[in-house]
mmCIF file of C-alpha atoms in Angstrom:
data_model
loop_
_atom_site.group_PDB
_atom_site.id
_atom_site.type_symbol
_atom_site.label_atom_id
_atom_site.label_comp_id
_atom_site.label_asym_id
_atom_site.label_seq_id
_atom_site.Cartn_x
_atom_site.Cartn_y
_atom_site.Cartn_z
ATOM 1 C CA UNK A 16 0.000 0.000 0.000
ATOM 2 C CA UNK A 17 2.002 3.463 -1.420
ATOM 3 C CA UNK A 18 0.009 5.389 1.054
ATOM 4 C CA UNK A 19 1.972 3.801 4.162
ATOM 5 C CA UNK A 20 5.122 5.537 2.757
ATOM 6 C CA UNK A 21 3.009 8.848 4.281
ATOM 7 C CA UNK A 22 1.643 7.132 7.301
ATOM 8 C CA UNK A 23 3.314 9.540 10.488
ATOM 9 C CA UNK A 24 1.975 8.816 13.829
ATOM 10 C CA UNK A 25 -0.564 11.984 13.127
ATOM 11 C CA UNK A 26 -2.453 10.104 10.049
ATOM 12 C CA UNK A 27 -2.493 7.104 11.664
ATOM 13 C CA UNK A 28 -4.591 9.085 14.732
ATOM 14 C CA UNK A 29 -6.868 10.375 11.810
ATOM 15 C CA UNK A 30 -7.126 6.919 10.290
ATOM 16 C CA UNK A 31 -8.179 5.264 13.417
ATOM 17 C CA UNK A 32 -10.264 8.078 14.218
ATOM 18 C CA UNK A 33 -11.905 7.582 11.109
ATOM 19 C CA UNK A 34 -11.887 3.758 11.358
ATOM 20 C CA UNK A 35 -13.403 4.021 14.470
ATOM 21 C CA UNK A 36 -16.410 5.969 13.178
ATOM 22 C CA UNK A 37 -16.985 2.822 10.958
ATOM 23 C CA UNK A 38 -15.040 3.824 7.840
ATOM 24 C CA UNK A 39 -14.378 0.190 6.061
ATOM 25 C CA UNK A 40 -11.602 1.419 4.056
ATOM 26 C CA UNK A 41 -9.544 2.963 6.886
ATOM 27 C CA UNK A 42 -10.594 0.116 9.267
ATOM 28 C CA UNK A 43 -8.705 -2.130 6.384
ATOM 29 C CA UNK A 44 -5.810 0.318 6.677
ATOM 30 C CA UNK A 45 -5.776 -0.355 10.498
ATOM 31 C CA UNK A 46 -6.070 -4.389 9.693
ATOM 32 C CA UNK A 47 -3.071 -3.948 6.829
ATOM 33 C CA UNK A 48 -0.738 -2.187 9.234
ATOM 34 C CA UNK A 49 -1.981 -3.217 12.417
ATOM 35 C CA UNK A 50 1.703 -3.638 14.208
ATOM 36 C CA UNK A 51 1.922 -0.425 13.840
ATOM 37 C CA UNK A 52 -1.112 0.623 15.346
ATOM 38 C CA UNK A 53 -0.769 -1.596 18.282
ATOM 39 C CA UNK A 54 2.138 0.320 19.001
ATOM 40 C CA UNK A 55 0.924 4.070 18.885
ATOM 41 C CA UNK A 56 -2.032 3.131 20.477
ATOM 42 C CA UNK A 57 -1.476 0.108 22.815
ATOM 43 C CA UNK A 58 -4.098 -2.065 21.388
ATOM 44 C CA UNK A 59 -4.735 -5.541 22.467
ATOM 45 C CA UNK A 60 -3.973 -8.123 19.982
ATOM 46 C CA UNK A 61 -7.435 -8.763 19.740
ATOM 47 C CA UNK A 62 -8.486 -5.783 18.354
ATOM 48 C CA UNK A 63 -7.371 -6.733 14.891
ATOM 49 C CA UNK A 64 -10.090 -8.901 14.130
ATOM 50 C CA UNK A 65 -12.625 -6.134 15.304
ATOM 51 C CA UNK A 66 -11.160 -3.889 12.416
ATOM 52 C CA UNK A 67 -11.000 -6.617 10.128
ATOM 53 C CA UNK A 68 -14.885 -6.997 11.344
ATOM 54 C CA UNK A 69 -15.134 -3.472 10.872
ATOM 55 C CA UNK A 70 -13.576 -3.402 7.146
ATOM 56 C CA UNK A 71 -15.834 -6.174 5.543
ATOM 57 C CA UNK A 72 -18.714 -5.041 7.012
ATOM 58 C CA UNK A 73 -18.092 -1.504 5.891
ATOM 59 C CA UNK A 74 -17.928 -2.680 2.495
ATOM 60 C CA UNK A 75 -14.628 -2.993 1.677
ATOM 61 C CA UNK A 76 -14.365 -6.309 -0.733
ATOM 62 C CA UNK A 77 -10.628 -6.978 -0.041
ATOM 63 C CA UNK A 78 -11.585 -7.679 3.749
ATOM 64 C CA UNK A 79 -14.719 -9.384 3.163
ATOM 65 C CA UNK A 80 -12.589 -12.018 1.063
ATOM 66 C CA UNK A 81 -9.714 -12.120 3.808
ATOM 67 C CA UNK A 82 -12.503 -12.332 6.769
ATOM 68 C CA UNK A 83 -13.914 -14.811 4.526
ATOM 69 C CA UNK A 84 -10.909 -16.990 4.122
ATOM 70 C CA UNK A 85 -9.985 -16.765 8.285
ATOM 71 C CA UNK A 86 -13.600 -17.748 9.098
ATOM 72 C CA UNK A 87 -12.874 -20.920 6.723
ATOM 73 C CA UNK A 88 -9.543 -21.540 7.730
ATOM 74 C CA UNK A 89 -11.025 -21.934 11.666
ATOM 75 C CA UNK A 90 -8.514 -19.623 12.995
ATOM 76 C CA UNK A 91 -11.918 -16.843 13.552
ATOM 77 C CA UNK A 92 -15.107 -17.440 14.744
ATOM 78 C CA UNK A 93 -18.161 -15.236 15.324
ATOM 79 C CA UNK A 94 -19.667 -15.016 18.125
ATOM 80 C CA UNK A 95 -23.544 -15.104 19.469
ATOM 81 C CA UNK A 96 -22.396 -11.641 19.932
ATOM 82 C CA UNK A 97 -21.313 -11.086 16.927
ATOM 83 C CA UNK A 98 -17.457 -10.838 17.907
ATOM 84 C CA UNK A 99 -14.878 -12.227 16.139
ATOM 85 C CA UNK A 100 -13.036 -14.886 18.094
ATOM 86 C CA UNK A 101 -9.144 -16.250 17.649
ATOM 87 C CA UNK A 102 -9.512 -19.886 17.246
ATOM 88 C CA UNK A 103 -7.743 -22.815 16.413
ATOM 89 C CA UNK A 104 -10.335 -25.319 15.728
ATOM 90 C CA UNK A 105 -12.684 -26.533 12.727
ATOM 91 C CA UNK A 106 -15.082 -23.879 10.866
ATOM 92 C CA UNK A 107 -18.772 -23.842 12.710
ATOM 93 C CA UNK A 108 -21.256 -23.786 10.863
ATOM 94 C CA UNK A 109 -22.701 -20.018 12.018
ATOM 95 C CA UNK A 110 -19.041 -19.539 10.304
ATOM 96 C CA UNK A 111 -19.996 -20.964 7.102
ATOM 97 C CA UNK A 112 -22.543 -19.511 6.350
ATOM 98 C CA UNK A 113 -21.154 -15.726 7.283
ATOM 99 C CA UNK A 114 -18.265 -16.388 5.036
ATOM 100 C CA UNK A 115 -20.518 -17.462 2.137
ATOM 101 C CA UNK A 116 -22.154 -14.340 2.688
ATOM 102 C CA UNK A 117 -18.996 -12.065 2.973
ATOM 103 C CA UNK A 118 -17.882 -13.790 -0.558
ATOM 104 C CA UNK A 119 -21.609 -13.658 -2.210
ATOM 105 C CA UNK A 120 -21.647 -9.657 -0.964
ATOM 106 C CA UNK A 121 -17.792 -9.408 -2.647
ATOM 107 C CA UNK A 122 -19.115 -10.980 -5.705
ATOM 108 C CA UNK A 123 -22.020 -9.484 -6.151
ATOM 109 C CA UNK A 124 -19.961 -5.955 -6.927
ATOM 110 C CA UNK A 125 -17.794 -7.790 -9.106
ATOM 111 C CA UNK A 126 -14.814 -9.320 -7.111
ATOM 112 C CA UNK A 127 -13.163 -12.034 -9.007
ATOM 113 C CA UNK A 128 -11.511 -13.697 -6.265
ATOM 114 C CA UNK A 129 -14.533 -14.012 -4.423
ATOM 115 C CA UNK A 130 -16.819 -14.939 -6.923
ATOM 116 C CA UNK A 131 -13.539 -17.413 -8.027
ATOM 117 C CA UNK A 132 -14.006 -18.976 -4.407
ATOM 118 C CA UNK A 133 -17.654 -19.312 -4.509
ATOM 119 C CA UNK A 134 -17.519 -21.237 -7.892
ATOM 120 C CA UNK A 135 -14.700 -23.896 -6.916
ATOM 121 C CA UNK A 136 -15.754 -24.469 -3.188
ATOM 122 C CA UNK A 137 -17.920 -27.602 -3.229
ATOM 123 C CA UNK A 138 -21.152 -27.671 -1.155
ATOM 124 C CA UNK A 139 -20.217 -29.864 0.849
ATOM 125 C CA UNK A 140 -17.355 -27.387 2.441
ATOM 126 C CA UNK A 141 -19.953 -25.162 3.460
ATOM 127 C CA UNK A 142 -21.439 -27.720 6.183
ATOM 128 C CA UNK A 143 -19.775 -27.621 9.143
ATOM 129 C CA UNK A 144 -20.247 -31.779 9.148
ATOM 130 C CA UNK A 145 -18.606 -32.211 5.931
ATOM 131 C CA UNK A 146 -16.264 -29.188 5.573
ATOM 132 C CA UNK A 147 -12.844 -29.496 4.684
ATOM 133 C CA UNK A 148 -10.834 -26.904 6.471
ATOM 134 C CA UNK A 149 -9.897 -24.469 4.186
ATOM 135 C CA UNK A 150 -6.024 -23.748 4.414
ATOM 136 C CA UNK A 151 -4.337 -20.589 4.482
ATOM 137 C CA UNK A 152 -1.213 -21.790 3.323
ATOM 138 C CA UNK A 153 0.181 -19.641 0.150
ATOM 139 C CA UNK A 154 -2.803 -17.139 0.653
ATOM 140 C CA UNK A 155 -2.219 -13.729 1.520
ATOM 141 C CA UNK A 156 -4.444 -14.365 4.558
ATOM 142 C CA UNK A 157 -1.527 -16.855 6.075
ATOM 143 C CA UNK A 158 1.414 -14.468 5.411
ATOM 144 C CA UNK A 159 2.152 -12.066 8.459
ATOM 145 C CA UNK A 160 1.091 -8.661 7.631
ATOM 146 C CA UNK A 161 4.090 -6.217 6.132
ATOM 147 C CA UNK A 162 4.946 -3.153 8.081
ATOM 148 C CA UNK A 163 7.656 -2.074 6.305
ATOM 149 C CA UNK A 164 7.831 0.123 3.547
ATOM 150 C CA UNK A 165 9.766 -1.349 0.127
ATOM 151 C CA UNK A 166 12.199 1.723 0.667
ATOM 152 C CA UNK A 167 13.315 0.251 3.956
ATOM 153 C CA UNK A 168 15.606 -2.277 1.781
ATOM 154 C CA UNK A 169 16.937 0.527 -0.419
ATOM 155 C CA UNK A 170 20.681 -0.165 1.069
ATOM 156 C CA UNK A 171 20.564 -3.825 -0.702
ATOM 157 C CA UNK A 172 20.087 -2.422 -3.884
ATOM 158 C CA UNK A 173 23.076 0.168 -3.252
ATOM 159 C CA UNK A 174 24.647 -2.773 -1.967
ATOM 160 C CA UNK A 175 24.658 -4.657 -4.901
ATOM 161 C CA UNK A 176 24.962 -1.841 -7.530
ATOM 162 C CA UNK A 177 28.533 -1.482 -5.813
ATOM 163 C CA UNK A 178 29.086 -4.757 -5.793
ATOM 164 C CA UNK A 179 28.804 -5.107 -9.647
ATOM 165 C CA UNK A 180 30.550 -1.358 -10.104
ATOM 166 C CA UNK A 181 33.298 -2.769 -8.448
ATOM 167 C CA UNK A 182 33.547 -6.072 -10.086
ATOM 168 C CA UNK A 183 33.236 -4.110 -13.869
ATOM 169 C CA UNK A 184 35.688 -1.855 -12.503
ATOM 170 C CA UNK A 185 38.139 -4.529 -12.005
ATOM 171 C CA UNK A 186 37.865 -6.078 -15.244
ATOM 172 C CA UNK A 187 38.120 -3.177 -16.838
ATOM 173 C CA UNK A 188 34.714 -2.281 -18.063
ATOM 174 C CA UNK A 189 33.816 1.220 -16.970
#
């Protein structure tokens, strides 16, 4: 996300302000970057899945897919309270059928990935006695959120351009 390259401890105020007030896109913003967050603010761990929560209910399609895929995967749950829940267990069926909503929502505006899931899950995955446990593995939902910025690695790069000016300059090719 470019926009993090901006993100000073003031915007991120503004953006949970804003994500706070039930804005889906900033409450994805929180989600994205939510290390970062934790810090300023001292949230509990916890809180992630609220803006997460937040985010796909507020519309935003990205979240709704991600939610989707955690709520599949059995690592959330919602709650008679309608709370998500860190869990490490198979899908429940209340589960299910909130992330086959979530995906029918995302598809319904067009979503391809969503629309992609809804097409190749078989019906049986969506009953909590016959699902398979969806796995996160190689989906963006099971790699740790980035923090860092893509200019935080800029010295590699210098690195290795010196590397190979050195190396041309001692073989002569300037």
């Amino acid at each position: 996300m470019p926009d993090r390259l901006k993100d000073t401890p003031q915007k991120r105020e503004a953006i949970l302000k804003a994500a706070n007030l039930l804005s889906g896109d900033m409450s994805w913003r929180v989600y994205q970057d939510f290390t970062a967050y934790q810090e300023q603010f001292a949230l509990d761990a916890r809180q992630r899945f609220r803006y997460l929560h937040r985010a796909a209910d507020g519309g935003n399609n990205d979240a709704r897919y991600e939610l989707a895929q955690q709520l599949r995967a059995g690592r959330v749950e919602l709650g008679e309270d309608s709370v998500l829940r860190p869990v490490d267990t198979a899908p429940i069926q209340a589960s299910l059928e909130y992330a086959r909503h979530l995906l029918e929502r995302a598809a319904g505006t067009g979503y391809r990935p969503a629309a992609k899931m809804l097409r190749d899950t078989p019906e049986r995955d969506w009953q909590a006695a016959t699902a398979r446990r969806f796995s996160l593995r190689g989906t963006a939902a099971a790699l740790p959120v980035k923090t860092g910025t893509w200019w935080e690695g800029w010295w590699k790069w210098m690195l290795a351009v010196a590397v190979l000016r050195l190396i041309a300059a001692l073989f002569g090719h300037h």
